[in-house]
Amino acid sequence: MARSPGRQRAARLVFSSSIVPADDFREDVIAGLSLPRKALPPKYFYDAAGSRLFEAICRLKEYYPTRSELALTRAAIGDIARFAGNGSTLIEYGSGESMKSRLLIEALRPSAYIPVDISADALRQAAATLQRLFPWLAIHAVHGDFSQPLKIPMAQGRGRRVVYFPGSTIGNLTPEEAHAFLRMTRGQVGPSGAMLVGVDLKKDANVLHAAYNDAKGVTAAFNLNLLARINRELGADFRLRRFRHYAFYNAPLGRIEMHLVSLAPQTVNLGNYRYAFEAGESIHTENSYKYSIGEFRALAGSAGFRGEKVWLDSKGLFSLHGLIAA
Ligand code: SAH
Ligand code: AVI
């Protein structure tokens, strides 16, 4: 007897969380603000408000990475699907709204799709939308943090394992962290596995500067939301008007740096902790590394992958690397 569509959906979408809502956020904020050069981990941008702001960034005219990666994926989807293999188990890290994944799911018809994201709200919404769009697809959404060793529920899937990591989220890791992450995924996909990684390319610093300093101030709001989140969740008393978004391309290190700069001498309280800021002192909130094709292939090679394919958009702004286990 045929199952009702409602029951079918319920059976095919599983949500699990490997994040213990512990004091990690508080501890990381205290540790970061206690450094001689204050810094906060970018993974904390993504509460519900931060995920919405990031989605707004993706639609800005200055923010070319999303448009470029979508265009190159559409243009090369047949080749990308052949590379990854039909019926694979598709694991996506930092899946967010799973926009690009839709193209892959249509073309690959994976045996299971396992999106992993630290933002529970974005993940739930994306998984529900995908389940409506692809009722045949087994989805196991994992609320998790990929900067730590993570167990992925592979049992649902069959076929080759393919890790998808679009958006150049790998650029938000230091090269050392990216190396550790690639080693972890190499272990997860095994000797016959593959990986598809979206990587933003080095380019004219003016183009980069505009992408992280948009005219509407959405990137500034995304950056400042980190302080708003610390106020909301940890009861700190950051005065947002006393900090300004600052982003620039650090050419020697090949990365965009985002900072929040204190506009005046001030102190900020978080529980029993008190942090003094000088005028002009900054909190370093994000790096976004840009890699040439050769640089990224060397990094992937050092972690046990071989660069087999690379696809570019027509303007040569963004790359998608097809890696296979070496
Ligand atoms: N893949 C999407 C979204 C990129 S934004 C795209 O290409 O447009 C980065 C995504 O990674 C966000 O959804 C964010 O919540 C998630 N993320 C950032 N750090 C993370 C971490 N440490 N663990 C898991 N997810 C993380
Ligand atoms: C998610 N990540 C790749 C974005 C980037 O471009 O580094 C985050 C972002 N930060 C500012 N704008 C977008």
Short mmCIF file of C-alpha atoms in Angstrom, two decimals, residues 48-303:
data_model
loop_
_atom_site.label_atom_id
_atom_site.label_comp_id
_atom_site.label_asym_id
_atom_site.label_seq_id
_atom_site.Cartn_x
_atom_site.Cartn_y
_atom_site.Cartn_z
CA ALA A 48 19.43 33.07 13.34
CA ALA A 49 19.94 36.83 12.70
CA GLY A 50 23.50 36.26 11.42
CA SER A 51 22.39 33.56 8.97
CA ARG A 52 19.69 35.90 7.61
CA LEU A 53 22.27 38.70 7.22
CA PHE A 54 24.64 36.32 5.42
CA GLU A 55 21.83 35.37 3.02
CA ALA A 56 21.31 39.11 2.35
CA ILE A 57 25.07 39.47 1.66
CA CYS A 58 24.81 36.71 -0.95
CA ARG A 59 22.28 38.80 -2.87
CA LEU A 60 24.36 42.03 -2.90
CA LYS A 61 25.71 43.25 -6.23
CA GLU A 62 29.22 43.68 -4.76
CA TYR A 63 29.37 40.16 -3.29
CA TYR A 64 30.41 38.24 -6.42
CA PRO A 65 31.29 34.82 -4.81
CA THR A 66 27.72 33.47 -4.57
CA ARG A 67 26.70 34.55 -8.08
CA SER A 68 29.98 33.32 -9.58
CA GLU A 69 29.82 29.92 -7.90
CA LEU A 70 26.17 29.45 -8.84
CA ALA A 71 26.93 30.36 -12.47
CA LEU A 72 29.92 28.04 -12.74
CA THR A 73 27.98 25.22 -11.09
CA ARG A 74 25.05 25.64 -13.51
CA ALA A 75 27.40 25.81 -16.49
CA ALA A 76 29.40 22.70 -15.56
CA ILE A 77 26.74 20.66 -13.75
CA GLY A 78 26.95 17.68 -16.12
CA ASP A 79 30.71 17.42 -15.71
CA ILE A 80 30.49 17.98 -11.94
CA ALA A 81 27.88 15.22 -11.63
CA ARG A 82 30.02 12.81 -13.67
CA PHE A 83 32.99 13.63 -11.44
CA ALA A 84 31.06 13.05 -8.20
CA GLY A 85 29.13 10.00 -9.41
CA ASN A 86 25.41 9.24 -9.40
CA GLY A 87 23.85 7.79 -6.27
CA SER A 88 26.66 8.90 -3.94
CA THR A 89 26.23 9.87 -0.33
CA LEU A 90 26.51 13.67 -0.36
CA ILE A 91 27.80 15.32 2.82
CA GLU A 92 27.75 19.12 2.86
CA TYR A 93 29.59 21.24 5.42
CA GLY A 94 28.35 24.76 6.19
CA SER A 95 25.25 24.08 4.11
CA GLY A 96 23.38 27.25 5.21
CA GLU A 97 20.32 27.65 2.99
CA SER A 98 21.50 24.74 0.75
CA MET A 99 20.97 26.83 -2.37
CA LYS A 100 23.83 25.46 -4.49
CA SER A 101 23.18 21.94 -3.22
CA ARG A 102 19.84 21.90 -5.05
CA LEU A 103 21.67 21.86 -8.37
CA LEU A 104 23.87 19.00 -7.23
CA ILE A 105 20.99 16.99 -5.78
CA GLU A 106 19.03 17.29 -9.02
CA ALA A 107 21.97 16.19 -11.13
CA LEU A 108 23.48 13.53 -8.83
CA ARG A 109 20.37 12.03 -7.26
CA PRO A 110 22.41 11.09 -4.18
CA SER A 111 21.40 8.09 -2.07
CA ALA A 112 21.46 10.39 0.98
CA TYR A 113 22.13 14.06 1.69
CA ILE A 114 23.81 14.98 4.99
CA PRO A 115 23.94 18.76 5.52
CA VAL A 116 26.03 19.91 8.51
CA ASP A 117 25.71 23.41 9.95
CA ILE A 118 26.28 25.25 13.21
CA SER A 119 23.19 27.41 12.61
CA ALA A 120 20.23 25.30 13.76
CA ASP A 121 17.57 27.61 12.31
CA ALA A 122 19.11 27.86 8.86
CA LEU A 123 19.66 24.09 8.81
CA ARG A 124 16.09 23.22 9.81
CA GLN A 125 14.59 25.57 7.26
CA ALA A 126 16.85 24.38 4.46
CA ALA A 127 16.22 20.69 5.24
CA ALA A 128 12.45 21.20 5.27
CA THR A 129 12.56 23.05 1.93
CA LEU A 130 14.72 20.35 0.35
CA GLN A 131 12.39 17.65 1.59
CA ARG A 132 9.48 19.41 -0.11
CA LEU A 133 11.47 19.83 -3.34
CA PHE A 134 12.93 16.30 -3.34
CA PRO A 135 10.47 13.96 -1.56
CA TRP A 136 12.51 10.92 -2.69
CA LEU A 137 15.67 12.13 -0.92
CA ALA A 138 16.87 10.73 2.43
CA ILE A 139 18.11 13.72 4.44
CA HIS A 140 19.98 13.53 7.72
CA ALA A 141 20.61 17.10 8.92
CA VAL A 142 23.41 17.42 11.48
CA HIS A 143 23.59 20.44 13.75
CA GLY A 144 27.34 20.38 14.36
CA ASP A 145 30.63 22.29 14.48
CA PHE A 146 33.11 21.23 11.78
CA SER A 147 36.03 22.90 13.56
CA GLN A 148 35.96 19.95 15.94
CA PRO A 149 36.10 16.21 15.23
CA LEU A 150 32.62 15.31 14.07
CA LYS A 151 30.85 11.98 13.66
CA ILE A 152 28.77 11.82 10.52
CA PRO A 153 25.81 9.39 10.34
CA MET A 154 26.76 7.57 7.12
CA ALA A 155 24.45 4.60 7.67
CA GLN A 156 21.64 6.02 5.50
CA GLY A 157 23.69 6.45 2.37
CA ARG A 158 25.12 4.07 -0.19
CA GLY A 159 27.70 4.48 -2.91
CA ARG A 160 30.72 6.69 -2.95
CA ARG A 161 31.06 9.38 -0.30
CA VAL A 162 31.40 12.91 -1.57
CA VAL A 163 31.97 15.93 0.66
CA TYR A 164 30.67 19.23 -0.71
CA PHE A 165 32.08 22.42 0.82
CA PRO A 166 30.97 25.39 -1.29
CA GLY A 167 30.99 29.15 -0.71
CA SER A 168 34.72 29.42 0.07
CA THR A 169 33.88 28.78 3.70
CA ILE A 170 37.25 27.01 3.72
CA GLY A 171 38.73 30.52 3.38
CA ASN A 172 37.42 31.38 6.83
CA LEU A 173 39.83 28.81 8.28
CA THR A 174 43.55 29.50 8.64
CA PRO A 175 45.62 27.33 6.26
CA GLU A 176 46.53 25.14 9.27
CA GLU A 177 42.87 24.73 10.23
CA ALA A 178 41.97 24.09 6.59
CA HIS A 179 44.63 21.36 6.47
CA ALA A 180 43.19 19.70 9.61
CA PHE A 181 39.66 19.97 8.19
CA LEU A 182 40.70 18.40 4.87
CA ARG A 183 42.41 15.55 6.73
CA MET A 184 39.20 14.95 8.67
CA THR A 185 37.09 14.84 5.49
CA ARG A 186 39.70 12.63 3.78
CA GLY A 187 39.15 10.15 6.62
CA GLN A 188 35.39 10.41 6.22
CA VAL A 189 35.24 9.83 2.47
CA GLY A 190 37.71 6.92 2.54
CA PRO A 191 39.98 5.71 -0.29
CA SER A 192 37.33 5.88 -3.04
CA GLY A 193 35.84 9.19 -1.95
CA ALA A 194 35.88 12.67 -3.40
CA MET A 195 35.41 16.26 -2.44
CA LEU A 196 34.03 19.36 -4.16
CA VAL A 197 35.36 22.58 -2.64
CA GLY A 198 34.38 26.13 -3.62
CA VAL A 199 37.40 28.41 -3.31
CA ASP A 200 37.53 32.15 -3.90
CA LEU A 201 40.45 33.17 -6.12
CA LYS A 202 43.04 35.91 -5.61
CA LYS A 203 42.10 38.99 -7.64
CA ASP A 204 42.13 42.79 -7.93
CA ALA A 205 42.11 44.12 -4.36
CA ASN A 206 39.47 46.73 -5.33
CA VAL A 207 36.99 43.99 -6.24
CA LEU A 208 37.71 42.24 -2.94
CA HIS A 209 37.42 45.48 -1.00
CA ALA A 210 33.99 46.28 -2.47
CA ALA A 211 32.71 42.77 -1.73
CA TYR A 212 33.42 43.19 2.00
CA ASN A 213 32.48 46.90 2.21
CA ASP A 214 29.12 46.99 0.45
CA ALA A 215 27.32 50.30 -0.01
CA LYS A 216 24.17 49.21 1.87
CA GLY A 217 26.15 48.28 4.98
CA VAL A 218 24.86 44.69 5.13
CA THR A 219 28.36 43.30 5.76
CA ALA A 220 28.83 45.88 8.52
CA ALA A 221 25.53 44.74 10.11
CA PHE A 222 26.65 41.09 9.80
CA ASN A 223 29.92 41.91 11.57
CA LEU A 224 28.26 44.00 14.31
CA ASN A 225 25.64 41.30 14.92
CA LEU A 226 28.41 39.35 16.64
CA LEU A 227 28.52 41.97 19.40
CA ALA A 228 24.72 42.10 19.49
CA ARG A 229 24.69 38.31 19.91
CA ILE A 230 27.20 38.51 22.77
CA ASN A 231 24.92 41.08 24.45
CA ARG A 232 21.79 38.96 23.83
CA GLU A 233 23.13 35.58 24.87
CA LEU A 234 25.85 36.42 27.38
CA GLY A 235 24.48 39.65 28.88
CA ALA A 236 27.46 41.83 27.85
CA ASP A 237 27.03 45.58 27.37
CA PHE A 238 28.71 46.34 24.04
CA ARG A 239 27.44 49.67 22.68
CA LEU A 240 27.23 48.89 18.98
CA ARG A 241 27.41 52.54 17.90
CA ARG A 242 30.86 52.75 19.45
CA PHE A 243 32.30 50.13 17.09
CA ARG A 244 32.79 50.31 13.35
CA HIS A 245 33.10 47.61 10.70
CA TYR A 246 36.52 47.61 9.03
CA ALA A 247 37.55 45.20 6.26
CA PHE A 248 40.66 45.26 4.09
CA TYR A 249 42.72 42.95 1.89
CA ASN A 250 45.95 41.87 3.55
CA ALA A 251 47.92 41.09 0.38
CA PRO A 252 51.03 39.50 1.97
CA LEU A 253 48.77 37.00 3.77
CA GLY A 254 46.32 36.65 0.87
CA ARG A 255 43.25 37.29 3.00
CA ILE A 256 40.46 39.73 3.68
CA GLU A 257 40.46 40.66 7.36
CA MET A 258 37.32 41.85 9.09
CA HIS A 259 37.57 43.83 12.30
CA LEU A 260 35.35 45.80 14.65
CA VAL A 261 37.18 48.97 15.63
CA SER A 262 36.51 50.81 18.87
CA LEU A 263 35.68 54.45 18.06
CA ALA A 264 36.58 55.72 21.54
CA PRO A 265 38.30 54.64 24.73
CA GLN A 266 35.73 52.47 26.51
CA THR A 267 35.15 49.48 28.74
CA VAL A 268 32.81 46.55 28.13
CA ASN A 269 31.42 44.27 30.84
CA LEU A 270 30.67 40.57 30.52
CA GLY A 271 29.68 39.07 33.88
CA ASN A 272 32.62 39.64 36.20
CA TYR A 273 34.95 40.40 33.30
CA ARG A 274 35.77 43.94 32.20
CA TYR A 275 37.52 44.68 28.91
CA ALA A 276 39.24 47.98 28.19
CA PHE A 277 39.43 49.28 24.60
CA GLU A 278 41.62 52.08 23.37
CA ALA A 279 40.36 54.33 20.59
CA GLY A 280 41.25 52.57 17.32
CA GLU A 281 41.77 49.18 18.94
CA SER A 282 40.10 46.36 17.05
CA ILE A 283 38.53 42.96 17.54
CA HIS A 284 39.59 40.71 14.65
CA THR A 285 36.42 38.83 13.70
CA GLU A 286 37.14 37.01 10.42
CA ASN A 287 39.71 36.06 7.83
CA SER A 288 38.68 35.15 4.33
CA TYR A 289 41.66 33.57 2.57
CA LYS A 290 41.87 33.66 -1.23
CA TYR A 291 43.81 30.92 -3.04
CA SER A 292 45.25 30.58 -6.53
CA ILE A 293 44.47 27.22 -8.13
CA GLY A 294 48.02 26.01 -7.48
CA GLU A 295 48.02 27.14 -3.84
CA PHE A 296 44.78 25.31 -3.11
CA ARG A 297 45.87 22.15 -4.90
CA ALA A 298 49.06 22.13 -2.80
CA LEU A 299 47.03 22.50 0.41
CA ALA A 300 44.65 19.69 -0.62
CA GLY A 301 47.64 17.54 -1.63
CA SER A 302 49.19 17.93 1.81
CA ALA A 303 45.97 16.55 3.32
#
